[in-house]
XYZ file of C-alpha atoms in Angstrom:
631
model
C 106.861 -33.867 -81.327
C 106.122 -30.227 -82.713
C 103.039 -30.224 -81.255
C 104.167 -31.207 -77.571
C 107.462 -29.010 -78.018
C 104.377 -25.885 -78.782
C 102.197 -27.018 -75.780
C 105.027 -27.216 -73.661
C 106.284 -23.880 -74.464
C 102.255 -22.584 -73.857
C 102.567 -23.605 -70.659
C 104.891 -21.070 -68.897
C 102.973 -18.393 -70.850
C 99.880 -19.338 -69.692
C 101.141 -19.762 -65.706
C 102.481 -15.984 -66.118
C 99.237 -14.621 -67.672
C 97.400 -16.561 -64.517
C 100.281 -15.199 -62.331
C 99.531 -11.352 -63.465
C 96.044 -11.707 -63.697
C 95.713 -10.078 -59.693
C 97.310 -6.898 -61.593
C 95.669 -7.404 -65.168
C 92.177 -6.994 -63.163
C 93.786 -3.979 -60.735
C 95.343 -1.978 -63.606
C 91.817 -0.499 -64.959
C 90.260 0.989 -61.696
C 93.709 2.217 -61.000
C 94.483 3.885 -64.119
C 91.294 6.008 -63.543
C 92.288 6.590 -59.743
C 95.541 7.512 -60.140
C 96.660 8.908 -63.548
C 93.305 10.559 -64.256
C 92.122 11.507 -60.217
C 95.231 11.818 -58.052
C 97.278 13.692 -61.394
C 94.851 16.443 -61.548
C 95.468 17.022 -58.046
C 99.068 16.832 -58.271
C 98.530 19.505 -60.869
C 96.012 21.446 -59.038
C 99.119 22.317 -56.101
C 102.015 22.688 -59.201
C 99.546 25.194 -60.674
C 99.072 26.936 -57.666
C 102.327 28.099 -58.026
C 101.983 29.398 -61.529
C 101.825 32.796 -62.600
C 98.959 34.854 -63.125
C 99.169 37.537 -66.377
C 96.497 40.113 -66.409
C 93.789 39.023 -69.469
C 93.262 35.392 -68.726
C 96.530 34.094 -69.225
C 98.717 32.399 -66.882
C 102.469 30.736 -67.284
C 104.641 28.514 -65.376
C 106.962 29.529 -62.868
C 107.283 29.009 -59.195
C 106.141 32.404 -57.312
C 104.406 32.173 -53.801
C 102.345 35.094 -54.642
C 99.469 33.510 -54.803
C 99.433 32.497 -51.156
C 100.110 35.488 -49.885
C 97.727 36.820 -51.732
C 95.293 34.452 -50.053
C 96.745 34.233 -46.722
C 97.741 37.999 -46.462
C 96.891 39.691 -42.843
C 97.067 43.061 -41.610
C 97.424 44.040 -37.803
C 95.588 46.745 -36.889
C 96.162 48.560 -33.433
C 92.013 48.541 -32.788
C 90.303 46.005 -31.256
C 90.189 43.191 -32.564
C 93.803 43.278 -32.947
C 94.069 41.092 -36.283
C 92.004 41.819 -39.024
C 92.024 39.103 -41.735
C 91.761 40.033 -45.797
C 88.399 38.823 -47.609
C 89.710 35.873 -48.738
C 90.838 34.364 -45.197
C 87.662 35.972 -43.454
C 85.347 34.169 -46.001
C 87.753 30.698 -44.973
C 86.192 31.429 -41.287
C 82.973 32.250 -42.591
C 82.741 28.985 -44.791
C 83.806 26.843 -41.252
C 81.413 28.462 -39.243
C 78.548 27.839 -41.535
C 79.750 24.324 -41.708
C 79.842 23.641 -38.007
C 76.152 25.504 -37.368
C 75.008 23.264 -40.555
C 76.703 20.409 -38.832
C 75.239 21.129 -35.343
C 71.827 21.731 -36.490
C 71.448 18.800 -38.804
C 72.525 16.538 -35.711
C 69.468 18.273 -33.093
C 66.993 18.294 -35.928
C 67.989 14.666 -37.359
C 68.693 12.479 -33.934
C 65.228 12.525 -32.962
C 64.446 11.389 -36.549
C 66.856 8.456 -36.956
C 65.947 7.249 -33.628
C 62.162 7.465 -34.403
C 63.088 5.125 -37.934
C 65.217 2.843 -36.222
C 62.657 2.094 -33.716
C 59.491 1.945 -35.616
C 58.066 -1.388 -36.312
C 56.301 -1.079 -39.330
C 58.694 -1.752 -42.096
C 56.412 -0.784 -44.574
C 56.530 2.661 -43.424
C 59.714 3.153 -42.352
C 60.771 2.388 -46.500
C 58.253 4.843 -47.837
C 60.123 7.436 -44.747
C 63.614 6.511 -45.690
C 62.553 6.945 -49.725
C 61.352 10.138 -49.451
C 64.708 11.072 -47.284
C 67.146 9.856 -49.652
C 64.723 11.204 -52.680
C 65.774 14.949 -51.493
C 68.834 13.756 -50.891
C 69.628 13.291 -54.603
C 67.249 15.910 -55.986
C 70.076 18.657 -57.316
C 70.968 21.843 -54.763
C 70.038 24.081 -57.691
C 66.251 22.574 -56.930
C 66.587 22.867 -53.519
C 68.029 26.266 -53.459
C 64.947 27.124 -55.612
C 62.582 25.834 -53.340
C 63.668 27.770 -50.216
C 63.776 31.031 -52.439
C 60.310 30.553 -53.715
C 59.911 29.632 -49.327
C 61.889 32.625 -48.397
C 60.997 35.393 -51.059
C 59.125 38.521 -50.242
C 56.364 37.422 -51.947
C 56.500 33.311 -51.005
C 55.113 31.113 -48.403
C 56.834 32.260 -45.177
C 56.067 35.356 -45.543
C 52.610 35.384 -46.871
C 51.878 33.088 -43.686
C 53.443 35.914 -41.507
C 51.237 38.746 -42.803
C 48.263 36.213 -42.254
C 48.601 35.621 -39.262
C 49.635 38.967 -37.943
C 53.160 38.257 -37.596
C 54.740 40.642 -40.377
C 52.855 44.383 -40.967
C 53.894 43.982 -44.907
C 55.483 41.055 -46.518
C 59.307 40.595 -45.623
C 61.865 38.989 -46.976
C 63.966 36.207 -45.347
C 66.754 36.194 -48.210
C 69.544 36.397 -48.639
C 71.141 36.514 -45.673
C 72.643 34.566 -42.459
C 70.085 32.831 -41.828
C 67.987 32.191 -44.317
C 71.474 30.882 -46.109
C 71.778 28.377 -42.775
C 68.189 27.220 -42.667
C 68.953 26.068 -46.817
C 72.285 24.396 -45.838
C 70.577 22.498 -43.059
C 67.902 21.538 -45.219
C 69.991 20.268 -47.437
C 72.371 18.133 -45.597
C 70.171 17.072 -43.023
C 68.983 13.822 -44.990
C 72.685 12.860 -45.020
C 73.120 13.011 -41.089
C 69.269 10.917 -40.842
C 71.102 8.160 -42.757
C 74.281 8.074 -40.874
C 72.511 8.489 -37.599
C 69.684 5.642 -38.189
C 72.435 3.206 -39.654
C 74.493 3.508 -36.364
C 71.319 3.535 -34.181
C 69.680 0.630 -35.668
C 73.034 -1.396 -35.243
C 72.456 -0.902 -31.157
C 71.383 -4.349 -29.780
C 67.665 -3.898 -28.436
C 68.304 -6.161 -25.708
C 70.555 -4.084 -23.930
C 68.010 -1.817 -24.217
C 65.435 -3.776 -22.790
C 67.638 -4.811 -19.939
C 67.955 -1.445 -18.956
C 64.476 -0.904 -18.910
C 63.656 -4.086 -16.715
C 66.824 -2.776 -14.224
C 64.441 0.239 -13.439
C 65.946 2.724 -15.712
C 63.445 5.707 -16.977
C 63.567 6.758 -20.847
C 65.695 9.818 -19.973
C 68.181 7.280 -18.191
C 68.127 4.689 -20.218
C 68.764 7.016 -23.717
C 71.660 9.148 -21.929
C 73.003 5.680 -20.831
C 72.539 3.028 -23.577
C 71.403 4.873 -26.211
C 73.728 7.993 -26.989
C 76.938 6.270 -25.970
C 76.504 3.368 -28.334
C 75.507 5.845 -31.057
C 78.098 7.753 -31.077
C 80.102 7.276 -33.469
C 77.333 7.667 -35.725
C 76.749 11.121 -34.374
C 80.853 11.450 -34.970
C 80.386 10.787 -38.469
C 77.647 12.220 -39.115
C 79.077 15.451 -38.074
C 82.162 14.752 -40.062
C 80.177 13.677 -43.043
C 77.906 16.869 -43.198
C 80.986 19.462 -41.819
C 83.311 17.586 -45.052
C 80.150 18.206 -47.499
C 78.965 21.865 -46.367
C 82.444 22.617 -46.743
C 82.140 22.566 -50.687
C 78.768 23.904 -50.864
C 78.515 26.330 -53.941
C 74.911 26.380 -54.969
C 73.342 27.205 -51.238
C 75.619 30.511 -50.431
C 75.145 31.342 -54.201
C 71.614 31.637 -54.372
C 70.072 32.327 -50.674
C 73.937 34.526 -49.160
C 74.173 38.028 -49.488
C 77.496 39.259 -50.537
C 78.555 39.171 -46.894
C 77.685 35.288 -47.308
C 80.052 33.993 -50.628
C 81.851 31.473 -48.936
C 85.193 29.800 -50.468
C 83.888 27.943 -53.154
C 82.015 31.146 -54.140
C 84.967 33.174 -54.415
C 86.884 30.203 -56.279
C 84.520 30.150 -59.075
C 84.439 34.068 -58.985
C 88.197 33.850 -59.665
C 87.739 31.319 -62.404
C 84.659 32.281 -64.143
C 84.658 35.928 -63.579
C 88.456 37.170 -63.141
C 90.241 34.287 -64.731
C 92.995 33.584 -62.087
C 93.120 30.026 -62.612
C 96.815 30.160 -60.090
C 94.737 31.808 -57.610
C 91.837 30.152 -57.672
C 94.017 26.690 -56.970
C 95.684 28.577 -54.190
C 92.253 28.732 -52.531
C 91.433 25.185 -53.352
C 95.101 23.877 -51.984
C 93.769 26.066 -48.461
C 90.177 24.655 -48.721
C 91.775 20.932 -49.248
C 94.094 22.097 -46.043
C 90.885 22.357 -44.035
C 89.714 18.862 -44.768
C 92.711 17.222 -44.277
C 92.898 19.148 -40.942
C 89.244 17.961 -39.680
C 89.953 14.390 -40.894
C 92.931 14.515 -38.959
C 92.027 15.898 -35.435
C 88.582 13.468 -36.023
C 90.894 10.209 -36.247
C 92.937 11.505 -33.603
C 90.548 12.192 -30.912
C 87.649 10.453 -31.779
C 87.148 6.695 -32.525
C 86.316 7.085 -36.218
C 88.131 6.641 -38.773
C 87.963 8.792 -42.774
C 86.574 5.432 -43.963
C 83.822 4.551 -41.356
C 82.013 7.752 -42.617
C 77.951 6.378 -42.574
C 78.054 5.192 -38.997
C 77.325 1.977 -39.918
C 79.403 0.019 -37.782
C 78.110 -2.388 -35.107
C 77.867 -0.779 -31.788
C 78.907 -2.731 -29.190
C 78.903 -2.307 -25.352
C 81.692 -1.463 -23.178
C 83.705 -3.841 -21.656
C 85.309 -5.757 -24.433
C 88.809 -5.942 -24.430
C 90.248 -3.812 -27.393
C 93.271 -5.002 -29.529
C 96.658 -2.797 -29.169
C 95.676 -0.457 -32.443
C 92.829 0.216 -31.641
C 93.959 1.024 -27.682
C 96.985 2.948 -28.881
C 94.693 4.917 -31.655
C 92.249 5.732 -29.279
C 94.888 6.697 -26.219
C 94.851 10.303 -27.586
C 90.690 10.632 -27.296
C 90.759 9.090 -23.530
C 93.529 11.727 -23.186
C 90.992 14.268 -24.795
C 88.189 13.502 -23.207
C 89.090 13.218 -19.866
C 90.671 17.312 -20.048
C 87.774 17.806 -21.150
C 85.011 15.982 -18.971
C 87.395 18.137 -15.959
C 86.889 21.112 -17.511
C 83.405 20.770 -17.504
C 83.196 19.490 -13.881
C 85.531 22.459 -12.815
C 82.716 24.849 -14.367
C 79.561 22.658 -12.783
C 78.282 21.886 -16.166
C 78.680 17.827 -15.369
C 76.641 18.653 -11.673
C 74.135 20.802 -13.867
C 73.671 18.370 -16.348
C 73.569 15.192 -14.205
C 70.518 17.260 -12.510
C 69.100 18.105 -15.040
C 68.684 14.474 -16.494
C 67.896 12.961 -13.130
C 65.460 15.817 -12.280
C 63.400 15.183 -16.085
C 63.942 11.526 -15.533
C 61.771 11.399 -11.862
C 59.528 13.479 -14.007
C 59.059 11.079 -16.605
C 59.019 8.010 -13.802
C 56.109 9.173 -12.401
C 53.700 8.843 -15.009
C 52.707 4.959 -15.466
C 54.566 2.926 -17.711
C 51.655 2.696 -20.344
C 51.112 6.522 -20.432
C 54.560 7.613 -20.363
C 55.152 5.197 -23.494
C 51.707 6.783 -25.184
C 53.094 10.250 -24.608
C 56.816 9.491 -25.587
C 55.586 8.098 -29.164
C 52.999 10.578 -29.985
C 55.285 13.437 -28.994
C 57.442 11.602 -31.417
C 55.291 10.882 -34.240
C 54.248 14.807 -33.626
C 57.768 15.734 -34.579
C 58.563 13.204 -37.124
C 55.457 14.456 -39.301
C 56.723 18.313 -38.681
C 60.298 16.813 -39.630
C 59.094 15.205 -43.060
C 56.942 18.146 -43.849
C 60.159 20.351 -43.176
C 61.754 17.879 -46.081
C 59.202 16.819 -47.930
C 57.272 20.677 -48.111
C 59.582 22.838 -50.366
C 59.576 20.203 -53.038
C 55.563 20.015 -52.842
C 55.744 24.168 -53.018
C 57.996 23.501 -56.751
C 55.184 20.847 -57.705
C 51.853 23.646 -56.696
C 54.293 26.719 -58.178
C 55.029 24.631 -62.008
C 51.350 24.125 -62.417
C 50.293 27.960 -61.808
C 48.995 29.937 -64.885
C 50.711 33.126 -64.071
C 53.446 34.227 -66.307
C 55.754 34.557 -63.072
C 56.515 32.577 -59.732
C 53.648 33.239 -57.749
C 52.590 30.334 -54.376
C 49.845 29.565 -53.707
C 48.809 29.301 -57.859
C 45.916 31.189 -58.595
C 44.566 28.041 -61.112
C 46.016 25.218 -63.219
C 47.960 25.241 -65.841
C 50.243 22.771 -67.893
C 51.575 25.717 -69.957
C 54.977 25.453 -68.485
C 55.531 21.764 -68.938
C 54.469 22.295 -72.821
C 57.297 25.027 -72.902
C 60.338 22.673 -71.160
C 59.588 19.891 -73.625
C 59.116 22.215 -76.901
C 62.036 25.070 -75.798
C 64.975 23.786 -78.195
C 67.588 25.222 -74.988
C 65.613 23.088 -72.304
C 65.635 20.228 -74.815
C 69.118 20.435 -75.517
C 69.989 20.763 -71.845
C 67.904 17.385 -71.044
C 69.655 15.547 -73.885
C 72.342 16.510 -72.470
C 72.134 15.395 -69.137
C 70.621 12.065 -69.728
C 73.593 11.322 -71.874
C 76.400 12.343 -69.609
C 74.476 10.513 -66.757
C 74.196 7.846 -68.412
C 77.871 7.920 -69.773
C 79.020 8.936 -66.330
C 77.123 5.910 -64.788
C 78.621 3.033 -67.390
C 82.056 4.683 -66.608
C 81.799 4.297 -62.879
C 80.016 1.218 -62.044
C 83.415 -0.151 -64.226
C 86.016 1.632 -62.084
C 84.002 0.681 -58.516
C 83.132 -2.683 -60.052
C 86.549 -3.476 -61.159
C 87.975 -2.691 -58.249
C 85.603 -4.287 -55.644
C 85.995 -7.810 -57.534
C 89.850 -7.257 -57.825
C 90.465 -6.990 -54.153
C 87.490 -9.793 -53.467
C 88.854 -12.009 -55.371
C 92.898 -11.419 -55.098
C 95.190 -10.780 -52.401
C 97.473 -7.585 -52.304
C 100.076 -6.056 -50.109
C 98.374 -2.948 -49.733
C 94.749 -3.878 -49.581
C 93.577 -0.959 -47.172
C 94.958 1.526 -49.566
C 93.982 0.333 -52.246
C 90.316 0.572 -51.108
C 90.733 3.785 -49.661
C 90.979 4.463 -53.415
C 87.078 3.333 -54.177
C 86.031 5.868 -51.648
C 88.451 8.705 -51.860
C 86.823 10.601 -54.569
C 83.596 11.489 -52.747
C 85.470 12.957 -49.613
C 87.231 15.815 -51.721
C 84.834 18.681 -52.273
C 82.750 18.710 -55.501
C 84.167 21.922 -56.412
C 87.963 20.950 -55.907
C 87.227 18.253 -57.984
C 85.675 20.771 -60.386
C 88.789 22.877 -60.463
C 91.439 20.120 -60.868
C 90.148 18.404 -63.476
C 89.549 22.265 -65.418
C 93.276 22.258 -64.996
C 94.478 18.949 -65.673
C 91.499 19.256 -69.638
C 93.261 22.788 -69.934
C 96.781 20.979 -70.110
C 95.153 18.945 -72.180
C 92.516 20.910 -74.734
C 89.829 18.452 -73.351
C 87.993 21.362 -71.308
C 84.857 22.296 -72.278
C 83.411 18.686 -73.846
C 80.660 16.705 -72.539
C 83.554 13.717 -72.159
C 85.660 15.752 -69.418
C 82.021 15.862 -68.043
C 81.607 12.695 -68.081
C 85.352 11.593 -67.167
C 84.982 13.754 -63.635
C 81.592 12.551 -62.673
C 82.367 9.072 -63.396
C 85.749 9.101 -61.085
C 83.374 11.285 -58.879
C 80.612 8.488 -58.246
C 82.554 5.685 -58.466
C 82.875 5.235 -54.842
C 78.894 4.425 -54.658
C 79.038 1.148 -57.253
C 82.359 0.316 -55.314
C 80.476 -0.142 -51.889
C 77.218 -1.869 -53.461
C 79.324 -3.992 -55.480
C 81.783 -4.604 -52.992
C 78.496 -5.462 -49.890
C 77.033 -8.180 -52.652
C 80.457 -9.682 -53.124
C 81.132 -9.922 -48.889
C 77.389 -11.686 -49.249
C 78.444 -14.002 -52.464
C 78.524 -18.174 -51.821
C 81.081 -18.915 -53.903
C 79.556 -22.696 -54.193
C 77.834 -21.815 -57.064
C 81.070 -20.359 -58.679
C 83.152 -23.171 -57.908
C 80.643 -26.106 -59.393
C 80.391 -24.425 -62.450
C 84.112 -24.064 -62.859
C 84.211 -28.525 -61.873
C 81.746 -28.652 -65.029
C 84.468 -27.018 -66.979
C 83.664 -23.402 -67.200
C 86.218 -20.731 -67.962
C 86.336 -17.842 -65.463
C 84.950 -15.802 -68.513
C 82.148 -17.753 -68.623
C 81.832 -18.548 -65.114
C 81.722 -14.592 -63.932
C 78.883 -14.451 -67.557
C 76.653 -16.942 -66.009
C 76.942 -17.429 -62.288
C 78.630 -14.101 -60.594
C 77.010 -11.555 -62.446
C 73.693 -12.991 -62.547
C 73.899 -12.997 -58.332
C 75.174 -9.370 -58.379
C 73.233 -8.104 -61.043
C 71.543 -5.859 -58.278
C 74.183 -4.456 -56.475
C 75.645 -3.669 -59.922
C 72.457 -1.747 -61.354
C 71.615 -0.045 -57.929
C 75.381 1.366 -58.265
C 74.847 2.074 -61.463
C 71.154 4.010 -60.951
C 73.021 5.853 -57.921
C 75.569 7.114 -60.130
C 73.347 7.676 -62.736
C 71.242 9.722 -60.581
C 73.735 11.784 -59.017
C 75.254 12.524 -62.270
C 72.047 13.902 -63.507
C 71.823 16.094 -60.598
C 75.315 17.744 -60.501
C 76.067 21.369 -61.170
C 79.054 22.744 -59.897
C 81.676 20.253 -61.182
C 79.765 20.613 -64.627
C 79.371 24.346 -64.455
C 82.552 24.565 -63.868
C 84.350 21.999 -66.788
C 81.607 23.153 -69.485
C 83.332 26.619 -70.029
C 79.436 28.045 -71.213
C 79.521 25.084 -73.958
C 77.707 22.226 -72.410
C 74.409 23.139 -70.678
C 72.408 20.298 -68.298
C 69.414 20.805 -66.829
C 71.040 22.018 -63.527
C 72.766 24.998 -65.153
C 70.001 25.580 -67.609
C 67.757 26.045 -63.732
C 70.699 27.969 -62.553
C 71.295 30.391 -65.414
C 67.392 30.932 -65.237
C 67.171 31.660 -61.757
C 69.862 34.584 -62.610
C 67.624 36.683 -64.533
C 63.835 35.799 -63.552
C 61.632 33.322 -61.933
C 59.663 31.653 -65.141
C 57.709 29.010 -63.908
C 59.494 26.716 -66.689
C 62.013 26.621 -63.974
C 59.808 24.669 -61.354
C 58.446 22.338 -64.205
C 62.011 21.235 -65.675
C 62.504 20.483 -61.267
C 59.434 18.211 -61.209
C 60.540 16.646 -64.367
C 64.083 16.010 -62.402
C 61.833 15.330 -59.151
C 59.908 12.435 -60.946
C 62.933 10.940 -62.054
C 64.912 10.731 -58.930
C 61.866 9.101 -57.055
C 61.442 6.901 -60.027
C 65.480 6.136 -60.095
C 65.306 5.441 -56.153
C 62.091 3.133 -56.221
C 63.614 1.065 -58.904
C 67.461 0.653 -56.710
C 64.789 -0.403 -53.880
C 63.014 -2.486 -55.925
C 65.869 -3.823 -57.576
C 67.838 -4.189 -54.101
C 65.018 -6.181 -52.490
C 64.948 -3.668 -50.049
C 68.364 -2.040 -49.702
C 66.796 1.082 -47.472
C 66.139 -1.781 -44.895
């Protein structure tokens, strides 16, 4: 009787434990999202408030000087009439150089993604996409590196340009304007391929080829078919590389002139250099302003949403009939749109451009089908090849410039030399740095393939009120800027003594990259037959041992290619650790960085060929391991 009165008494236990289990499995990814990602926010805008004392120090207090500091404007009675402080004219200057990033990414990469989505060698179009998202990952520091070495008095552009005839004496290109935009576009430019080729290869080829067998010439049939159904992939591209070039730090810092220090330039300055932790949150609360700001006027007159950032949805032609949301979300774009498709007809730019593609179309028409196609692809190939170069080029230039036996940066290398590779894996301060950033990679990687694996499975496998929040929560991290992130978690280890340790490292980058094992893990659930979970649970297994042996075993790929992507990126990122290290934890990004700042030892292009190898070696293994996830 004691022993049924016991199992009896089990029982309600055991149907609350299964009862709570929804929030049992929710509680660790939100713990992470909120109390240690969303509080150091929180704290980032109380601390903006704070008070700055002269010497470092700061107290607490509620004082709006710190905004008008940063939003302070004189009016002068010259022309123009406003002139804005340096802080608020370096806020325009970082959106401009977003938007011409943004703009030129899109002409340069269309033509690209178009080019991989069509091409019918698979083969190929892997080994393409590879080396695209290889650069992609390779650290800014690197690529800021290679278009100095590019852009340098002494470098490749210029020693082309006396050459050929071009330059009387070898010139320059950096820093400045442009050299600073030709880096940024560089740089980003892989991100907008991806979004573009996702959203382009999601077009249904049919419609396509019905357009081609209704008479329709190339010109026609792209400014018809092609373009419309794409874009929302060029929308989010655009919002994807205008959000990221927003919080570049590295690019301005290393190829800008003084004229060029853009936001996140100055916010370091003002916590590195001056101190001014109040202030330098001020700036971050304004930079975070301008995000929110874009995200807002791009859901309101555009189609996409924060969370459809990749362009990956299906495109689908007009005509279907939309549901109320989406009509009443999208009544504000129609409303947009149309002021401004009158606008341009009021000006003659729709009459101009409606001749102009008609008059290149009966252009193109007139050539036979079989040459025009023969002339289309090889002008095509021609600029793909001139495209990857323009990736794939400044990364060769490190490889040539770490094997030279000079004792400084010189391209092209007057021999061979391994000297420099002996001196990054025997220099105690390069070895330290490596150690270091394998281990808080590595840390950073475990720590966020739990938090975007946790997560994924909880809202897989439970139901919750608030489902579309809570998975805006797996991907909000990545939308803030790197060095917002950077500055609220400084604040939130300050508060805490926890600043300057290889954990806070690792505690930011893992909340950081946790977004990437959230989507992998959260695509390989979606494609999951549960079948297989639900026999072995008939023959008795626990959900313990049924998750052990069946559902982990099935997902084991989407969890290691999260973790490897975290991993990766982790190993690559400066900023956020520059700025949480406090000069006490060096990686091999702000070992390159600090070297940069006082010469050009060729150790420096040798520790990036190191990094080099083991991004390419990171990527081919997630491909491997993915059976193809680049396809």
């Amino acid at each position: 009787m004691g022993t049924e009165s016991s199992t009896d008494a089990d029982e309600p236990a055991r149907a609350g434990l299964k009862s709570n289990t929804k929030w049992y499995a929710l509680g660790y990814p939100l713990f992470w999202l909120v109390a240690v990602f969303l509080v150091p926010l929180a704290m980032l805008v109380v601390f903006s408030f704070y008070v700055n004392i002269s010497g470092g120090s700061y107290r607490p207090g509620f004082t709006l000087e710190n905004y008008a500091r940063f939003l302070d404007v004189s009016v002068t009675l010259g022309w123009p009439p406003i002139e804005t402080n340096l802080y608020l004219r370096q806020l325009w200057l970082t959106i401009e150089l977003s938007l011409v990033t943004a703009v030129g990414s899109l002409l340069l990469g269309y033509p690209i993604a178009y080019y991989l989505a069509r091409m019918d060698r698979p083969w190929l179009r892997s080994l393409l996409l590879i080396t695209i998202i290889s650069s992609l990952w390779v650290t800014y520091v690197i690529r800021a590196y290679a278009w100095q070495v590019i852009l340098a008095s002494g470098g490749v552009l210029s020693s082309i340009g006396v050459r050929v005839g071009l330059l009387a004496e070898p010139q320059s290109f950096y820093p400045g304007y442009w050299g600073l935009v030709v880096g940024m576009v560089y740089v980003f430019l892989p991100f907008m391929i991806l979004t573009l080729y996702s959203s382009i290869r999601n077009i249904d080829g049919e419609l396509i080829e019905a357009s081609k067998n209704l008479g329709a010439g190339p010109v026609t049939t792209f400014r018809r078919v092609t373009l419309p159904l794409s874009k929302n992939g060029v929308t989010s591209g655009m919002a994807l590389v205008f959000i990221l070039a927003l919080g570049a730090y590295v690019l301005p810092r290393l190829l800008g002139s003084s004229a060029e220090r853009t936001l996140p330039v100055l916010i370091e300055a003002q916590i590195m250099g001056e101190q001014n932790y109040p202030f330098a949150a001020a700036m971050s609360i304004g930079l975070i302003v301008v995000v929110l700001a874009f995200l807002w006027a791009m859901v309101r007159f555009t189609n996409v949403t924060a969370a459809s950032l990749g362009g990956n949805e299906v495109a689908e032609p007009d005509g279907g009939k939309p549901d109320s949301a989406a009509y009443e979300s999208s009544a504000g774009s129609t409303r947009f749109r149309s002021s401004l498709a009158a606008a341009a007809s009021a000006v003659g730019l729709t009459r101009l451009a409606a001749s102009a593609g008609t008059g290149l179309d009966s252009v193109i028409t007139t050539v036979d089908a079989r040459t025009r196609e023969r002339v289309i692809w090889t002008a095509s190939r021609l600029y793909v090849i001139a495209a990857m170069t323009f990736i794939a080029a400044p990364l060769g230039i490190i490889i040539a410039v770490s094997v030279t036996p000079e004792q400084f940066l010189t391209f092209p290398p007057g021999g061979f030399s391994m000297q420099w590779y002996v001196e990054f894996f025997t220099d105690p301060s390069w070895l330290v740095a490596l150690i270091n950033s394998l281990g808080i990679a590595g840390a950073a990687a475990l720590l966020s393939t739990t938090i975007g694996g946790s997560l994924a499975f909880a809202l897989d496998r439970y139901g919750y009120r608030w489902s579309a929040i809570l998975g805006t929560f797996g991907v909000l991290p990545i939308l803030v800027p790197p060095v917002i992130i950077g500055v609220a978690f400084l604040v939130f280890f300050l508060e805490l003594g926890f600043a300057g340790t290889r954990a806070g490292i690792v505690v930011a980058h893992g909340i950081f990259y946790a977004p990437f094992p959230f989507i992998l893990i959260s695509q390989g659930l979606d494609e999951l037959d549960r079948t297989y979970e639900e026999a072995a649970m008939n023959l008795g297994a626990s959900p313990i041992e049924t998750i052990r042996t069946i559902t982990y075993p099935l997902l084991r790929a989407n969890v290691i290619s999260g973790a490897l992507f975290a991993f990766i990126l982790s190993l690559n990122e400066y900023i956020i650790a520059w700025l949480l290290s406090l000069f006490l934890v060096d990686t091999i990004p702000i070992q390159i960085f600090n070297s940069l700042r006082y010469g050009y030892s060729p150790t420096i292009a040798a520790a990036s060929v190191v990094f080099i190898a083991l991004t390419v070696v990171v990527m081919v293994a997630i491909d491997r391991l993915s059976g193809g996830i680049w396809e």
